[in-house]
Coordinates of C-alpha atoms and ligand atoms in Angstrom, one line a residue:
M22 CA 83.5 162.6 146.2
T23 CA 82.7 164.3 149.4
V24 CA 84.0 161.5 151.7
T25 CA 87.2 159.6 151.2
A26 CA 88.9 156.9 153.3
Q27 CA 92.4 155.9 154.0
A28 CA 93.5 152.7 155.8
I29 CA 95.6 153.1 159.0
P30 CA 97.3 149.7 159.9
M31 CA 97.0 148.9 163.6
L32 CA 98.1 146.1 165.9
T33 CA 99.1 143.0 163.8
D34 CA 96.5 142.9 161.0
N35 CA 93.8 145.5 161.9
Y36 CA 92.8 148.3 159.7
S37 CA 91.3 151.5 161.1
W38 CA 90.0 154.0 158.6
L39 CA 90.6 157.7 158.4
L40 CA 87.6 159.5 156.9
R41 CA 87.7 163.0 155.4
E42 CA 84.7 165.0 154.3
D43 CA 85.8 167.9 152.1
K44 CA 82.8 170.3 152.1
A45 CA 82.6 171.1 155.8
G46 CA 86.1 169.8 156.5
K47 CA 85.1 167.0 159.0
T48 CA 87.3 164.2 160.0
G49 CA 86.4 160.8 161.3
I50 CA 88.0 157.5 162.2
V51 CA 86.5 154.0 162.1
D52 CA 87.4 151.4 164.7
P53 CA 90.6 152.8 166.2
A54 CA 92.3 149.8 167.9
E55 CA 95.0 152.1 169.1
A56 CA 95.4 155.9 169.5
A57 CA 99.1 156.4 168.6
P58 CA 99.0 155.4 164.9
A59 CA 95.9 157.6 164.4
I60 CA 97.5 160.5 166.1
A61 CA 100.6 160.1 163.9
V62 CA 98.5 160.3 160.7
L63 CA 96.3 163.1 161.9
E64 CA 99.4 165.2 163.1
A65 CA 101.2 164.6 159.8
A66 CA 98.2 165.9 157.9
G67 CA 97.5 168.7 160.3
L68 CA 94.0 167.4 161.1
G69 CA 91.8 167.3 164.2
L70 CA 89.2 164.6 164.8
D71 CA 85.5 165.1 164.9
F72 CA 84.0 161.6 165.0
I73 CA 84.9 158.1 166.1
F74 CA 82.7 155.4 164.4
L75 CA 82.7 152.0 166.2
T76 CA 81.4 148.8 164.6
H77 CA 81.5 146.5 167.6
H78 CA 82.8 146.0 171.1
H79 CA 86.0 143.9 170.5
P80 CA 89.1 145.6 172.0
D81 CA 90.9 145.5 168.6
H82 CA 88.2 147.9 167.3
V83 CA 87.7 150.2 170.3
G84 CA 91.0 150.3 172.1
G85 CA 92.1 153.8 171.1
A86 CA 88.7 155.5 171.2
E87 CA 88.7 157.0 174.7
A88 CA 92.2 158.4 174.2
L89 CA 91.3 159.9 170.9
R90 CA 88.1 161.5 172.3
E91 CA 90.2 162.9 175.2
R92 CA 92.8 164.4 172.9
Y93 CA 90.6 165.8 170.2
G94 CA 87.1 166.2 171.7
A95 CA 85.8 163.8 169.1
Q96 CA 82.3 162.3 169.5
I97 CA 82.0 158.5 169.8
I98 CA 79.3 156.8 167.7
G99 CA 78.1 153.3 168.3
N100 CA 75.1 150.9 168.7
R101 CA 73.0 152.0 171.6
A102 CA 72.0 148.3 172.1
D103 CA 75.7 147.6 172.9
A104 CA 76.3 150.8 175.0
H105 CA 76.9 148.6 178.1
R106 CA 80.1 147.2 176.5
L107 CA 81.3 150.0 174.3
P108 CA 83.2 153.2 175.4
R109 CA 80.7 155.8 176.6
L110 CA 78.7 156.8 173.5
D111 CA 78.2 160.5 172.6
V112 CA 76.0 159.5 169.6
P113 CA 74.0 156.2 170.2
V114 CA 72.6 154.9 167.0
H115 CA 70.4 152.0 165.7
E116 CA 69.4 150.2 162.5
G117 CA 68.6 152.7 159.8
A118 CA 69.9 155.8 161.6
L119 CA 71.6 158.5 159.5
V120 CA 74.7 160.0 161.1
E121 CA 75.5 163.4 160.0
F122 CA 79.2 163.8 158.8
G123 CA 79.6 167.3 157.6
A124 CA 77.7 167.6 154.3
A125 CA 77.5 163.8 154.0
N126 CA 76.0 161.1 156.1
A127 CA 76.4 157.5 157.1
R128 CA 73.6 155.0 157.2
V129 CA 73.7 152.5 160.1
I130 CA 73.1 148.9 159.1
E131 CA 72.7 146.4 161.9
V132 CA 74.7 143.2 161.1
S133 CA 74.7 140.8 164.0
G134 CA 76.7 137.6 163.6
H135 CA 80.3 138.2 164.5
T136 CA 78.9 139.8 167.6
L137 CA 75.3 140.6 168.5
G138 CA 74.8 144.4 168.0
H139 CA 77.6 144.7 165.4
I140 CA 76.8 147.6 163.0
A141 CA 78.2 148.7 159.6
Y142 CA 78.3 152.3 158.3
Y143 CA 77.4 153.1 154.6
F144 CA 78.4 156.4 153.1
A145 CA 76.4 156.8 149.9
D146 CA 78.4 160.0 149.1
G147 CA 81.8 158.4 148.6
G148 CA 80.4 154.9 148.1
L149 CA 82.1 153.5 151.2
L150 CA 81.0 150.5 153.4
F151 CA 82.7 150.1 156.7
A152 CA 81.8 146.5 157.6
G153 CA 84.0 145.9 160.7
D154 CA 84.4 142.2 161.2
T155 CA 81.3 141.2 159.2
L156 CA 82.7 141.0 155.7
F157 CA 86.3 140.7 154.7
S158 CA 87.8 140.5 151.2
M159 CA 86.8 136.9 150.2
G160 CA 85.9 136.1 153.8
C161 CA 83.6 136.9 156.7
G162 CA 83.9 137.2 160.4
R163 CA 83.8 134.3 162.8
L164 CA 80.5 133.7 164.5
F165 CA 81.4 134.5 168.1
E166 CA 77.9 135.5 169.2
G167 CA 75.5 135.1 166.4
T168 CA 74.1 132.2 164.4
P169 CA 74.8 131.3 160.8
Q170 CA 71.3 132.5 159.9
Q171 CA 72.0 135.9 161.5
M172 CA 75.3 136.3 159.6
F173 CA 73.7 135.2 156.4
D174 CA 71.0 137.8 156.8
A175 CA 73.5 140.4 157.7
I176 CA 75.6 139.9 154.6
A177 CA 72.4 139.8 152.5
K178 CA 71.7 143.4 153.7
F179 CA 74.7 144.6 151.7
A180 CA 73.1 143.1 148.5
E181 CA 71.2 146.4 147.9
L182 CA 74.4 148.4 147.7
P183 CA 76.0 149.3 144.3
D184 CA 78.8 147.2 142.8
E185 CA 81.1 150.2 142.9
T186 CA 80.8 150.4 146.7
M187 CA 84.2 150.1 148.3
L188 CA 84.4 147.5 151.1
C189 CA 86.5 148.8 154.0
C190 CA 86.9 146.0 156.4
G191 CA 88.6 145.6 159.8
H192 CA 91.4 143.2 159.0
E193 CA 94.0 142.2 156.4
Y194 CA 92.9 138.6 156.2
T195 CA 92.8 138.4 152.4
A196 CA 95.8 136.1 151.8
S197 CA 94.3 133.4 154.1
N198 CA 90.8 134.0 152.8
V199 CA 91.8 133.6 149.1
R200 CA 93.3 130.1 149.8
F201 CA 90.0 129.0 151.3
A202 CA 88.0 130.6 148.6
L203 CA 90.0 128.7 145.9
S204 CA 89.4 125.5 147.7
V205 CA 85.6 126.1 147.4
E206 CA 85.6 127.4 143.8
P207 CA 88.9 126.3 142.1
E208 CA 87.6 127.1 138.6
N209 CA 86.3 130.6 139.4
Q210 CA 88.2 132.8 136.9
A211 CA 87.5 136.1 138.8
L212 CA 88.8 134.4 141.9
R213 CA 91.9 133.2 140.3
A214 CA 92.7 136.7 138.9
R215 CA 92.1 138.2 142.3
A216 CA 94.4 135.6 143.9
E217 CA 97.2 136.7 141.6
E218 CA 96.6 140.3 142.4
V219 CA 96.5 139.6 146.2
A220 CA 99.8 137.7 146.0
A221 CA 101.4 140.6 144.1
L222 CA 100.1 143.2 146.6
R223 CA 101.2 141.2 149.7
A224 CA 104.6 140.5 148.2
R225 CA 105.1 144.3 148.2
G226 CA 103.6 144.7 151.7
L227 CA 100.5 146.6 150.3
A228 CA 96.9 146.5 151.5
T229 CA 94.4 144.4 149.5
V230 CA 91.5 146.5 150.6
P231 CA 89.4 148.5 150.0
V232 CA 87.9 146.3 147.3
S233 CA 84.6 146.8 145.4
L234 CA 81.5 144.9 146.3
G235 CA 81.2 143.9 142.7
R236 CA 84.5 142.0 142.9
E237 CA 83.5 140.5 146.2
R238 CA 80.2 139.3 144.7
A239 CA 82.3 137.5 142.1
T240 CA 84.8 136.0 144.5
N241 CA 83.6 135.9 148.1
P242 CA 82.4 132.3 149.0
F243 CA 80.3 133.7 151.9
I244 CA 78.4 136.2 149.7
R245 CA 78.1 133.5 147.0
A246 CA 76.6 130.9 149.4
A247 CA 73.2 130.2 148.0
S248 CA 71.5 129.2 151.3
V249 CA 72.0 129.4 155.0
A250 CA 72.9 125.8 155.1
E251 CA 75.7 126.3 152.5
F252 CA 76.8 129.4 154.3
A253 CA 77.0 127.5 157.6
E254 CA 78.9 124.7 156.0
R255 CA 81.5 127.1 154.5
R256 CA 81.9 129.0 157.8
A257 CA 82.5 125.8 159.7
A258 CA 84.9 124.6 157.0
K259 CA 86.9 127.9 157.2
D260 CA 87.1 127.6 161.0
N261 CA 89.1 124.4 160.5
F262 CA 90.9 125.3 157.3
Ligands
ZN322 ZN1 85.9 141.5 166.1
FE323 FE1 88.6 142.4 164.8

């Protein structure tokens, strides 16, 4: 693989992701909530930082971006449509744009719902999807700005990606999500197996992500919703779960 990802825990339950491209030796970070934990990881590995990929404007996804740009001269990438509420963008992007990352590239997928102008990044070389707060393991983001229809359509855009794609999301919400998912589909065997795995991982303080889209397709009640109405009903139920 040309591109690999490593989770960096930030704040209470955020994950930022360190990206390494091994042909040209580029380094990137996705959604740095804070600068300090990223600097610690980069220093320990003796790395600089070339790119900062932002998915959406929430402070727990952009909080460390300016400080990291200042320290490393990294370029900040984000949705040009949201430029007014993101840190100053060095590389404004849009739906379908290909962002060069050394010998690899990231495809920008616009996924409004959690916020309007939320984007995801898909690295075909490496099979990595950075979905921000759109899709979580067995969950999805709250609808702060978009409609159920928009979020349903956003998640449907991921349907074209291979099962082996690894979902790298913005939060460790899996333990709570799996309880809700089991309430929706108590007899789903793949879900029950995943629930056991998640309990074991969390008991050891380990991350439950990344997780493959194939497993999410078998377990995530929001991917599995058959219609916008069913999706909206599940999202509303989860909000009050
Ligand atoms: Zn958010
Ligand atoms: Fe968030």
